[in-house]
Coordinates of C-alpha atoms (C1' of nucleotides) in Angstrom, one line a residue:
Chain A
M246 CA -4.3 -174.6 -52.5
S247 CA -7.6 -175.3 -50.6
D248 CA -9.1 -174.0 -47.5
K249 CA -8.8 -177.1 -45.9
V250 CA -7.4 -177.3 -42.6
F251 CA -4.5 -179.8 -41.6
R252 CA -4.6 -180.4 -38.0
L253 CA -1.7 -182.3 -36.1
Y254 CA -0.9 -182.8 -32.3
D255 CA 1.8 -180.4 -31.2
T256 CA 4.2 -181.7 -28.8
L257 CA 5.6 -178.2 -27.6
T258 CA 1.7 -176.9 -26.7
R259 CA 0.3 -180.4 -26.0
R260 CA -2.8 -180.2 -28.1
V261 CA -4.1 -180.8 -31.7
K262 CA -3.8 -177.6 -33.6
P263 CA -3.7 -176.5 -37.2
V264 CA -0.4 -176.6 -38.9
D265 CA 0.0 -173.1 -39.7
T266 CA 2.5 -172.5 -42.7
I267 CA 4.8 -169.2 -42.7
E268 CA 4.2 -168.7 -46.3
P269 CA 0.9 -169.7 -47.4
G270 CA 0.5 -172.9 -49.1
H271 CA 4.0 -174.0 -48.4
L272 CA 5.1 -176.4 -45.9
R273 CA 8.9 -176.2 -44.8
F274 CA 9.3 -179.6 -43.1
Y275 CA 12.3 -181.2 -41.3
S276 CA 12.3 -184.9 -40.2
C277 CA 15.1 -186.4 -38.3
G278 CA 16.5 -189.4 -40.1
P279 CA 18.5 -192.4 -38.7
T280 CA 22.3 -192.4 -37.8
V281 CA 23.5 -195.0 -40.5
Y282 CA 25.8 -197.4 -38.4
S283 CA 23.4 -200.3 -38.9
Y284 CA 20.0 -201.1 -40.8
A285 CA 17.2 -199.2 -39.7
H286 CA 14.6 -201.3 -38.1
I287 CA 10.5 -201.0 -38.8
G288 CA 10.1 -198.6 -35.5
N289 CA 12.5 -196.4 -37.2
F290 CA 10.9 -196.6 -40.4
R291 CA 7.2 -196.3 -38.6
S292 CA 8.6 -192.5 -37.8
F293 CA 9.7 -191.9 -41.1
L294 CA 6.2 -193.1 -42.5
T295 CA 4.9 -190.5 -40.3
A296 CA 6.8 -187.9 -42.1
D297 CA 5.9 -189.5 -45.3
L298 CA 2.2 -189.3 -44.8
I299 CA 2.3 -185.6 -43.7
V300 CA 4.0 -184.9 -46.9
R301 CA 1.4 -186.6 -48.8
T302 CA -1.7 -185.5 -46.7
A303 CA -0.1 -181.6 -47.2
K304 CA 0.2 -182.2 -51.1
A305 CA -3.2 -183.6 -51.2
I306 CA -4.6 -180.6 -50.4
G307 CA -2.9 -178.7 -53.0
W308 CA 0.2 -177.6 -50.9
R309 CA 3.7 -177.5 -51.8
V310 CA 6.0 -179.1 -49.3
T311 CA 9.8 -178.7 -49.2
W312 CA 10.5 -181.7 -47.2
V313 CA 14.3 -182.1 -45.6
S314 CA 15.2 -185.5 -44.0
N315 CA 18.9 -185.8 -42.6
I316 CA 21.3 -188.5 -42.4
T317 CA 23.2 -188.7 -39.8
D318 CA 26.7 -190.6 -40.8
V319 CA 28.8 -189.1 -37.9
G320 CA 28.9 -191.6 -35.2
H321 CA 27.9 -190.2 -31.7
L322 CA 29.0 -191.5 -28.5
T323 CA 27.3 -194.7 -27.3
Q324 CA 27.9 -193.5 -23.6
D325 CA 27.4 -190.4 -21.7
D326 CA 29.6 -187.6 -22.5
V327 CA 32.7 -188.8 -20.3
A328 CA 35.4 -186.6 -19.1
D329 CA 38.1 -187.9 -21.3
A330 CA 36.0 -188.4 -24.4
S331 CA 37.1 -192.1 -24.6
G332 CA 33.4 -193.4 -24.7
E333 CA 33.2 -195.5 -27.7
D334 CA 31.4 -194.2 -30.6
K335 CA 28.6 -196.2 -32.0
M336 CA 29.9 -196.2 -35.7
E337 CA 33.0 -197.3 -34.6
R338 CA 31.6 -200.0 -32.6
A339 CA 29.7 -200.8 -35.3
L340 CA 33.2 -201.1 -37.7
K341 CA 34.8 -203.6 -35.1
S342 CA 31.7 -205.8 -34.6
K343 CA 31.4 -209.0 -36.7
E344 CA 29.0 -207.5 -39.2
G345 CA 31.5 -204.7 -39.4
E346 CA 34.2 -206.6 -40.7
R347 CA 33.7 -206.3 -44.3
F348 CA 34.3 -202.7 -44.4
N349 CA 37.5 -200.8 -44.5
N350 CA 36.8 -198.0 -42.5
V351 CA 33.8 -196.1 -41.1
W352 CA 33.2 -194.0 -44.1
E353 CA 32.4 -197.1 -46.1
L354 CA 30.3 -198.7 -43.6
A355 CA 28.2 -195.2 -43.4
E356 CA 27.9 -195.4 -47.2
Y357 CA 26.6 -199.1 -47.1
Y358 CA 24.1 -198.3 -44.5
T359 CA 22.9 -195.2 -46.2
D360 CA 22.3 -197.3 -49.3
A361 CA 20.4 -199.9 -47.5
Y362 CA 18.5 -197.5 -45.7
R363 CA 17.3 -195.8 -48.9
A364 CA 16.4 -199.3 -50.4
D365 CA 14.4 -200.1 -47.6
W366 CA 12.8 -196.3 -47.8
A367 CA 11.7 -197.1 -51.4
Q368 CA 10.6 -200.8 -50.6
L369 CA 8.0 -199.1 -48.1
N370 CA 6.9 -196.8 -50.8
L371 CA 7.9 -193.5 -49.0
S372 CA 8.1 -190.7 -51.2
E373 CA 11.6 -189.0 -51.7
P374 CA 12.4 -185.8 -49.6
D375 CA 13.4 -182.8 -51.6
I376 CA 16.7 -182.8 -49.7
R377 CA 18.4 -185.3 -47.9
P378 CA 21.6 -183.9 -46.0
K379 CA 24.2 -185.8 -44.6
A380 CA 25.8 -184.4 -41.4
T381 CA 29.5 -184.8 -42.6
Q382 CA 28.7 -182.7 -45.7
H383 CA 27.9 -179.8 -43.5
V384 CA 30.6 -179.8 -40.8
R385 CA 32.0 -176.6 -41.7
E386 CA 28.7 -174.7 -41.1
Q387 CA 28.3 -176.6 -37.7
I388 CA 31.8 -175.4 -36.7
I389 CA 30.6 -172.1 -37.7
A390 CA 27.6 -172.4 -35.6
T391 CA 29.6 -173.5 -32.6
Q392 CA 31.7 -170.4 -32.9
E393 CA 28.7 -168.3 -32.9
L394 CA 27.4 -169.8 -29.9
I395 CA 30.4 -169.0 -28.1
D396 CA 30.6 -165.6 -29.1
R397 CA 27.1 -165.1 -28.0
G398 CA 27.7 -166.3 -24.7
Y399 CA 25.6 -169.6 -25.1
A400 CA 28.3 -172.0 -24.9
Y401 CA 31.9 -172.3 -23.8
E402 CA 35.3 -174.1 -24.2
T403 CA 36.7 -176.8 -22.1
P404 CA 39.6 -178.8 -22.3
T405 CA 37.4 -181.6 -23.6
G406 CA 34.9 -179.6 -25.9
V407 CA 32.3 -177.0 -26.4
Y408 CA 29.3 -177.0 -24.4
F409 CA 26.0 -175.6 -24.8
S410 CA 25.1 -173.7 -21.0
V411 CA 21.8 -174.5 -20.5
E412 CA 21.6 -171.9 -17.8
S413 CA 21.8 -169.1 -20.6
F414 CA 18.8 -170.4 -22.3
P415 CA 16.0 -169.9 -19.7
S416 CA 13.1 -171.8 -21.5
Y417 CA 15.0 -175.0 -21.9
G418 CA 12.7 -178.1 -21.2
R419 CA 9.7 -176.5 -22.8
L420 CA 9.6 -179.2 -25.2
S421 CA 9.7 -182.1 -23.1
G422 CA 9.1 -180.8 -19.4
N423 CA 13.1 -181.6 -18.5
T424 CA 13.6 -178.1 -17.3
Q425 CA 16.9 -177.6 -15.2
E426 CA 14.9 -177.5 -12.0
N427 CA 13.4 -181.2 -13.0
L428 CA 16.8 -182.4 -14.6
K429 CA 18.1 -181.4 -11.0
K430 CA 15.7 -183.7 -9.3
A431 CA 16.4 -186.9 -11.7
V432 CA 17.9 -189.5 -9.4
R433 CA 19.5 -191.0 -12.4
D434 CA 23.3 -191.7 -12.4
V435 CA 24.6 -189.7 -14.4
V436 CA 28.6 -189.5 -15.5
L437 CA 29.9 -186.5 -14.0
D438 CA 32.1 -184.3 -15.9
D439 CA 34.1 -181.7 -14.1
N440 CA 34.6 -179.5 -16.9
K441 CA 30.9 -178.9 -17.5
R442 CA 29.8 -175.7 -15.5
E443 CA 26.1 -177.3 -15.0
Q444 CA 25.6 -181.0 -15.4
A445 CA 22.7 -180.6 -17.9
D446 CA 25.1 -178.7 -20.3
F447 CA 25.3 -180.7 -23.5
A448 CA 28.2 -181.0 -26.0
V449 CA 28.3 -178.8 -29.3
W450 CA 31.9 -180.0 -30.2
K451 CA 33.9 -182.8 -29.0
K452 CA 37.7 -182.7 -28.8
D453 CA 39.2 -185.9 -29.9
D454 CA 42.2 -186.4 -32.2
R455 CA 41.9 -190.2 -32.1
H456 CA 38.2 -190.5 -33.2
L457 CA 37.8 -192.1 -36.6
M458 CA 36.0 -189.4 -37.9
Q459 CA 37.6 -185.9 -37.2
W460 CA 37.8 -182.5 -38.4
F461 CA 39.9 -179.9 -37.9
S462 CA 38.3 -176.8 -35.8
P463 CA 39.4 -173.7 -33.7
Y464 CA 39.4 -176.2 -31.0
G465 CA 41.6 -178.5 -32.5
W466 CA 40.8 -181.9 -34.0
G467 CA 37.3 -183.5 -33.2
F468 CA 33.7 -184.0 -34.3
P469 CA 30.6 -182.1 -34.0
G470 CA 27.9 -182.7 -31.2
W471 CA 25.0 -184.8 -32.0
H472 CA 22.3 -182.2 -32.1
I473 CA 24.2 -179.2 -33.8
E474 CA 23.7 -181.2 -37.4
C475 CA 19.9 -180.8 -37.2
S476 CA 19.9 -177.1 -36.2
V477 CA 22.4 -176.5 -38.9
M478 CA 20.9 -178.5 -41.7
A479 CA 17.5 -177.2 -41.0
R480 CA 18.5 -173.4 -40.9
A481 CA 20.5 -174.3 -44.2
Y482 CA 17.5 -175.2 -46.0
L483 CA 14.6 -174.1 -44.8
G484 CA 15.4 -170.9 -42.9
D485 CA 15.6 -169.8 -39.3
T486 CA 12.2 -170.8 -38.5
I487 CA 10.3 -173.6 -39.9
D488 CA 6.6 -174.9 -39.9
L489 CA 7.3 -178.6 -38.7
H490 CA 9.6 -180.7 -37.5
S491 CA 9.2 -184.3 -36.8
G492 CA 10.8 -187.3 -35.1
G493 CA 10.4 -190.3 -32.8
E494 CA 9.0 -189.7 -29.4
D495 CA 12.7 -190.6 -28.1
N496 CA 14.1 -187.6 -29.7
I497 CA 11.9 -185.1 -27.6
F498 CA 14.6 -185.3 -25.1
P499 CA 17.5 -184.7 -25.6
H500 CA 17.7 -184.3 -29.3
H501 CA 14.9 -181.7 -30.0
E502 CA 15.0 -180.0 -26.9
C503 CA 18.8 -179.2 -27.2
E504 CA 18.0 -178.3 -31.1
I505 CA 15.7 -175.5 -29.8
A506 CA 18.1 -174.2 -27.5
Q507 CA 20.6 -174.3 -30.2
S508 CA 18.6 -173.0 -33.1
E509 CA 16.8 -170.1 -31.1
A510 CA 20.1 -169.2 -29.3
L511 CA 21.7 -168.7 -32.9
T512 CA 19.1 -166.9 -34.6
G513 CA 16.9 -165.1 -31.7
K514 CA 13.8 -166.6 -33.4
P515 CA 11.3 -169.5 -32.9
F516 CA 13.0 -172.7 -34.5
S517 CA 10.0 -174.6 -35.3
N518 CA 6.3 -173.7 -35.1
H519 CA 4.9 -177.2 -34.7
W520 CA 6.4 -180.5 -33.3
T521 CA 5.3 -183.9 -34.2
H522 CA 6.4 -187.1 -32.4
T523 CA 5.8 -190.6 -33.4
R524 CA 5.3 -193.0 -30.4
F525 CA 7.1 -196.2 -30.2
L526 CA 6.5 -199.6 -32.1
Q527 CA 6.4 -202.9 -29.9
V528 CA 6.5 -206.2 -31.3
N529 CA 4.1 -208.7 -30.0
G530 CA 3.7 -206.8 -27.0
E531 CA 7.3 -206.3 -26.0
K532 CA 9.9 -203.3 -26.6
M533 CA 11.5 -204.2 -29.7
S534 CA 15.4 -205.2 -28.9
K535 CA 17.9 -207.4 -30.2
S536 CA 18.2 -209.3 -27.1
L537 CA 14.5 -210.5 -27.2
G538 CA 14.9 -211.5 -30.6
N539 CA 12.2 -209.3 -32.0
F540 CA 14.4 -206.8 -34.0
Y541 CA 12.8 -206.4 -37.1
T542 CA 14.1 -204.8 -40.4
V543 CA 12.4 -204.1 -43.7
R544 CA 14.8 -206.8 -45.5
M545 CA 14.2 -209.2 -42.8
L546 CA 10.3 -209.2 -43.4
I547 CA 10.5 -209.0 -47.0
E548 CA 12.8 -212.2 -46.9
K549 CA 10.3 -214.0 -44.9
G550 CA 7.7 -213.5 -47.7
A551 CA 6.1 -210.2 -46.5
D552 CA 4.8 -207.8 -49.1
P553 CA 6.7 -204.5 -48.8
L554 CA 3.3 -202.6 -49.3
A555 CA 1.9 -204.8 -46.5
I556 CA 4.7 -204.0 -44.2
R557 CA 3.8 -200.4 -44.9
Y558 CA 0.1 -200.9 -44.2
A559 CA 0.9 -203.0 -41.1
L560 CA 3.1 -200.0 -39.8
I561 CA 0.5 -197.1 -40.5
A562 CA -2.6 -199.2 -39.2
G563 CA -2.5 -197.6 -35.9
S564 CA -2.2 -193.7 -35.0
Y565 CA 1.3 -192.7 -34.9
S566 CA 0.4 -190.7 -31.8
S567 CA -0.2 -194.0 -29.8
P568 CA 2.2 -196.9 -29.3
L569 CA 1.5 -199.3 -32.2
N570 CA 2.0 -203.4 -31.3
F571 CA 3.2 -204.8 -34.3
T572 CA 2.4 -208.6 -34.8
D573 CA 2.7 -211.5 -37.2
Q574 CA -1.0 -211.6 -37.2
G575 CA -1.1 -207.9 -37.9
L576 CA 1.4 -208.5 -40.9
K577 CA -1.0 -211.2 -42.4
D578 CA -4.0 -208.8 -41.8
A579 CA -2.2 -206.1 -43.8
M580 CA -1.3 -208.5 -46.6
A581 CA -5.2 -209.3 -47.0
N582 CA -6.1 -205.8 -47.2
V583 CA -3.0 -204.9 -49.8
E584 CA -4.3 -207.9 -51.7
R585 CA -8.0 -206.1 -51.9
F586 CA -6.6 -203.0 -53.4
R587 CA -4.8 -205.0 -56.1
R588 CA -8.2 -206.9 -56.7
A589 CA -9.5 -203.7 -57.1
E590 CA -7.0 -202.5 -59.6
A591 CA -7.4 -205.6 -61.4
V592 CA -10.8 -205.7 -61.7
T593 CA -10.6 -201.7 -62.8
E594 CA -8.4 -202.5 -65.4
E595 CA -10.6 -205.1 -66.9
G596 CA -13.7 -203.0 -66.6
I597 CA -11.8 -200.3 -68.7
A598 CA -10.8 -202.8 -71.1
S599 CA -14.0 -204.3 -71.7
A600 CA -15.5 -200.5 -72.8
R601 CA -18.8 -201.5 -71.6
P602 CA -21.4 -198.9 -72.1
G603 CA -23.4 -197.6 -69.1
D604 CA -23.5 -195.0 -66.5
D605 CA -20.9 -194.2 -63.8
A606 CA -22.7 -195.8 -61.0
L607 CA -19.5 -195.5 -58.5
G608 CA -17.8 -191.9 -59.5
S609 CA -20.1 -189.9 -56.5
I610 CA -19.6 -192.8 -54.1
L611 CA -15.9 -193.3 -54.5
E612 CA -15.3 -189.4 -54.5
D613 CA -17.6 -189.2 -51.0
L614 CA -15.1 -191.8 -49.8
Y615 CA -11.9 -190.6 -50.8
Q616 CA -13.1 -187.1 -49.1
Q617 CA -13.8 -189.0 -45.9
S618 CA -10.4 -190.9 -46.1
L619 CA -8.4 -187.5 -46.5
G620 CA -10.8 -185.9 -43.9
A621 CA -9.4 -188.4 -41.4
M622 CA -5.7 -187.4 -42.5
L623 CA -6.3 -184.0 -41.9
N624 CA -7.6 -184.5 -38.4
D625 CA -4.1 -185.7 -37.2
L626 CA -3.2 -188.3 -39.5
N627 CA -5.9 -190.9 -38.5
T628 CA -4.7 -193.2 -40.7
S629 CA -7.2 -196.0 -39.3
V630 CA -10.2 -194.3 -40.2
A631 CA -8.5 -193.5 -43.7
L632 CA -7.4 -196.9 -44.4
A633 CA -11.0 -198.1 -43.3
K634 CA -12.5 -195.6 -46.1
A635 CA -9.9 -196.9 -48.7
L636 CA -10.8 -200.4 -47.9
E637 CA -14.6 -199.4 -48.3
G638 CA -13.8 -198.0 -51.7
A639 CA -11.8 -201.1 -53.1
R640 CA -14.7 -203.3 -51.6
T641 CA -17.0 -201.2 -53.5
I642 CA -15.2 -201.8 -56.8
V643 CA -14.8 -205.4 -56.4
R644 CA -18.0 -206.0 -55.6
E645 CA -19.2 -204.5 -59.4
A646 CA -16.4 -206.6 -60.9
D647 CA -18.0 -207.8 -63.9
A648 CA -20.9 -205.2 -64.2
L649 CA -18.3 -202.4 -64.3
T650 CA -19.0 -199.9 -67.2
E651 CA -16.2 -198.2 -68.7
S652 CA -17.2 -194.9 -66.9
S653 CA -17.5 -196.6 -63.7
S654 CA -13.9 -198.2 -64.3
K655 CA -12.5 -194.8 -65.1
S656 CA -13.9 -193.5 -61.8
S657 CA -12.6 -196.4 -59.9
K658 CA -9.1 -195.8 -61.4
E659 CA -9.3 -192.4 -60.7
F660 CA -10.1 -193.1 -56.9
L661 CA -7.5 -196.0 -56.6
A662 CA -4.7 -193.1 -57.9
K663 CA -6.1 -190.6 -55.3
I664 CA -5.8 -193.1 -52.6
N665 CA -2.4 -194.3 -53.6
A666 CA -1.2 -190.7 -53.6
L667 CA -2.5 -190.4 -50.3
L668 CA -1.6 -193.6 -48.3
G669 CA 0.8 -195.3 -50.6
I670 CA -0.8 -198.7 -50.0
V671 CA -2.2 -199.5 -53.6
R672 CA 1.2 -199.6 -55.4
H673 CA 4.3 -198.3 -55.5
D674 CA 4.8 -195.0 -56.8
N675 CA 8.1 -195.6 -58.5
P676 CA 8.3 -199.4 -59.3
N677 CA 11.5 -199.3 -61.2
I678 CA 13.0 -197.6 -58.2
A679 CA 11.4 -200.4 -55.6
K680 CA 12.3 -203.2 -58.5
S681 CA 16.2 -201.8 -58.7
L682 CA 16.5 -201.8 -55.2
L683 CA 14.7 -205.1 -54.6
V684 CA 16.9 -207.0 -51.8
V685 CA 15.5 -210.3 -52.2
E686 CA 15.9 -211.9 -55.4
E687 CA 12.7 -213.7 -56.4
E688 CA 14.0 -217.1 -57.0
E689 CA 13.3 -218.6 -60.4
L690 CA 10.0 -220.3 -61.1
D691 CA 9.3 -222.7 -63.6
V692 CA 6.5 -220.8 -65.2
T693 CA 6.3 -223.2 -68.4
R694 CA 6.3 -226.1 -66.2
I695 CA 3.3 -224.6 -63.8
E696 CA 1.3 -223.9 -66.5
A697 CA 1.8 -227.2 -67.9
L698 CA 0.7 -228.8 -65.1
I699 CA -2.4 -226.2 -64.7
V700 CA -3.3 -227.2 -68.2
E701 CA -3.1 -231.3 -67.5
R702 CA -5.0 -230.5 -64.4
T703 CA -7.7 -228.7 -66.2
E704 CA -8.1 -231.6 -68.4
A705 CA -8.0 -234.2 -65.7
K706 CA -10.9 -232.1 -64.3
L707 CA -12.7 -232.3 -67.7
S708 CA -12.5 -236.1 -67.5
K709 CA -13.7 -236.2 -64.1
N710 CA -10.5 -237.6 -62.9
Y711 CA -10.6 -235.4 -59.8
T712 CA -8.0 -237.7 -57.8
R713 CA -5.3 -236.8 -60.5
A714 CA -6.5 -233.1 -60.2
D715 CA -6.3 -232.7 -56.8
E716 CA -2.8 -234.4 -56.8
I717 CA -1.4 -231.5 -59.0
R718 CA -3.0 -229.1 -56.7
E719 CA -1.5 -230.3 -53.7
S720 CA 2.0 -230.8 -55.2
L721 CA 2.1 -227.0 -56.5
E722 CA 0.7 -226.1 -53.1
A723 CA 3.5 -227.8 -51.4
E724 CA 6.2 -225.5 -53.7
G725 CA 4.3 -222.4 -52.4
I726 CA 2.1 -222.0 -55.5
E727 CA -1.7 -221.4 -55.0
L728 CA -4.0 -222.4 -57.7
R729 CA -7.4 -220.3 -57.8
D730 CA -10.3 -221.7 -60.1
G731 CA -12.4 -218.9 -61.5
P732 CA -14.8 -218.7 -64.3
D733 CA -12.2 -217.6 -66.9
G734 CA -10.0 -220.6 -66.0
T735 CA -7.2 -221.2 -63.3
Q736 CA -5.0 -218.4 -61.7
W737 CA -1.8 -219.1 -59.9
V738 CA -0.3 -217.3 -57.1
R739 CA 2.8 -217.4 -55.0
K740 CA 2.0 -217.9 -51.6
S741 CA 3.6 -216.1 -48.9
G742 CA 6.1 -217.5 -46.2
L743 CA 4.4 -215.9 -43.4
Chain B
rG4 C1' 12.6 -189.6 -7.7
rG5 C1' 11.2 -186.1 -12.3
rU6 C1' 8.6 -186.0 -17.3
rG7 C1' 4.6 -187.9 -20.4
rC8 C1' 1.7 -191.8 -22.7
rC9 C1' -1.8 -195.7 -22.5
rG10 C1' -5.9 -199.8 -20.6
rU11 C1' -12.2 -200.6 -26.1
rG12 C1' -14.6 -207.7 -28.7
rC13 C1' -10.8 -213.8 -29.7
rC14 C1' -6.4 -210.4 -32.0
rC15 C1' -5.2 -205.4 -34.1
rA16 C1' -7.4 -201.0 -33.8
rA17 C1' -10.8 -196.0 -34.6
rG18 C1' -14.1 -193.1 -31.7
rU19 C1' -12.5 -188.7 -26.6
rG20 C1' -19.7 -185.3 -23.9
rG21 C1' -25.7 -186.5 -27.3
rC22 C1' -25.1 -188.6 -35.0
rC23 C1' -21.9 -194.6 -30.6
rC24 C1' -27.4 -200.2 -28.1
rA25 C1' -19.0 -198.2 -30.4
rA26 C1' -15.8 -197.7 -37.5
rG27 C1' -12.7 -200.8 -40.4
rG28 C1' -9.5 -205.1 -40.9
rG29 C1' -8.1 -210.2 -39.1
rG30 C1' -10.3 -214.7 -36.8
rA31 C1' -14.5 -217.4 -36.0
rC32 C1' -19.3 -219.0 -37.6
rG33 C1' -23.4 -219.4 -41.8
rG34 C1' -24.5 -218.8 -46.9
rU35 C1' -23.4 -218.0 -52.4
rC36 C1' -20.0 -219.8 -56.3
rU37 C1' -17.5 -224.8 -57.0
rG38 C1' -16.3 -231.9 -58.4
rC39 C1' -14.0 -230.9 -54.0
rA40 C1' -11.2 -226.7 -52.2
rA41 C1' -9.0 -222.0 -52.6
rA42 C1' -10.2 -217.3 -53.7
rA43 C1' -14.1 -213.8 -54.3
rC44 C1' -18.8 -212.1 -53.0
rC45 C1' -23.2 -211.4 -48.9
rG46 C1' -24.4 -212.3 -43.7
rU47 C1' -23.7 -212.9 -38.1
rU48 C1' -20.1 -211.9 -34.3
rA49 C1' -19.2 -205.5 -27.6
rU50 C1' -26.6 -202.8 -24.5
rU51 C1' -20.7 -202.4 -23.8
rC52 C1' -15.6 -199.4 -23.5
rG53 C1' -9.4 -201.9 -16.9
rC54 C1' -12.2 -201.2 -11.8
rC55 C1' -14.7 -198.1 -8.1
rG56 C1' -16.8 -193.6 -7.1
rG57 C1' -18.4 -188.5 -9.0
rU58 C1' -20.0 -184.2 -12.3
rU59 C1' -24.1 -184.0 -16.2
rC60 C1' -30.4 -184.3 -18.7
rG61 C1' -26.9 -187.3 -21.0
rA62 C1' -20.0 -190.4 -20.5
rA63 C1' -16.1 -195.2 -23.5
rU64 C1' -15.3 -189.9 -23.6
rC65 C1' -14.6 -185.0 -18.0
rC66 C1' -13.1 -185.5 -12.6
rG67 C1' -11.1 -188.3 -8.2
rG68 C1' -9.2 -192.9 -6.5
rC69 C1' -7.2 -197.7 -7.4
rC70 C1' -5.2 -201.6 -10.3
rG71 C1' -2.3 -202.8 -15.0
rG72 C1' 1.1 -201.7 -18.9
rC73 C1' 4.7 -198.4 -21.9
rA74 C1' 8.3 -194.5 -22.6
rC75 C1' 11.8 -190.8 -21.8
rC76 C1' 15.5 -188.2 -18.2
rU77 C1' 21.7 -186.4 -22.3
rC78 C1' 23.4 -194.1 -27.3
rC79 C1' 18.5 -194.8 -29.1
rA80 C1' 12.8 -193.1 -34.6

RNA sequence: GGUGCCGUGCCCAAGUGGCCCAAGGGGACGGUCUGCAAAACCGUUAUUCGCCGGUUCGAAUCCGGCCGGCACCUCCA
């Protein structure tokens, strides 16, 4: 525990305010996860990273965190709630697509993309949520909640499903500004459904005995509406009122607006005391979309040679509360920065091994920088400043390099460990998980041959045969191997494909 | 039409009333090192914050107008 204040923007009150926990020092946090009908893209991950950074920051000030992040493995409708429920389900559509051919059924498809999601998650060094519930594992509770909403007069059954009556919940629209009145003014074409009392009413349960995923309920065969899963799972794991709820900006409406309505209708208590939303990621100044060809997944970028931690860095380089422009150049920039942390770590290890006597020249400087970095994170997750302070620390360490005493090295090591716990950009917290899930197989390198060539080049240099030396350097360069001459000999590194 | 968000150097991006003649990263340029390069390290790189007015002792920061961009309005992180 500490007396530090963690401030975050709250979408509901539209201002930055301290995160208050109901139980002192214990954050109960729910973040919306993906629908697993395809690979999650880097825009999805930007929003998951916000959740990860919230958890890391809370832990850095000594809070206990119970973090629930769901997996939506029920397909929801791709179209508006059309009257006959014939709207195609996005998981069904994925199954019928070319990529879906290899799956026997939607369940396998969901499982495959869930695994892929978790692998990418580990690659980007996101910490593991305490609970990762699946919508399909909570259908029973969703049916019970649906019935309760009917019993309490907030929902009604029609020939096509069960709908939540927006009129019955007067504060509907408080989060998004889409009040019933404003929604009526909307001129957007909406598919009319005569079964609904009001156009703004939304589905809690859809009746459909042809749906690929269906369950039996008091209303016959069908499947749950999209919003009810989060209401139910948040309550099951975190209680009636939670401290904080997060998601992407597109979740504000309708998803979170509807969650609030359902949850508060069920419990009569506030659903979440704080709401945080991550703004969209743009790619090269444009909206990310498949048609524009700028739709990036984590594995695509790794295949292109991007360092997973650099992807992470690039995605958190800007504030979560503003749109971020993800560019190829930004990714390269991030790689250079991640490299600097690696260098600082290498220098630190050498310094400890050297056992050089002397004062700890860095301890207080680094502690100060860490505190500034933490302070920035506590101030509405100001990642730009937090990263700047972390980089300054890494630079400070690298600058000392050969002059690092053993005690300075130990301070450096502590600094890097704390920065990594806070920002996750120095190294993978759990390298084994990241490695075992590595999506791209490192192509085999003939290390013996490379090292033999380096020896040959060193000899050529000694005999002043620079033509041969440069020839070796250039041929290795062409293979993607970069040579770096230093006082202690020549090192080699793989060059990134970016 | 409704509801929100944004416009800072060549690029990305902090700062939202005085500590800012504006962090940090990349790039570019100069230097140290080096056979040369790469890497590393050091230094330089916005009297200025979309435009025009206003408020104020003081504005990138507040207010008004204009121009430009983005998101959501029941598939979407």
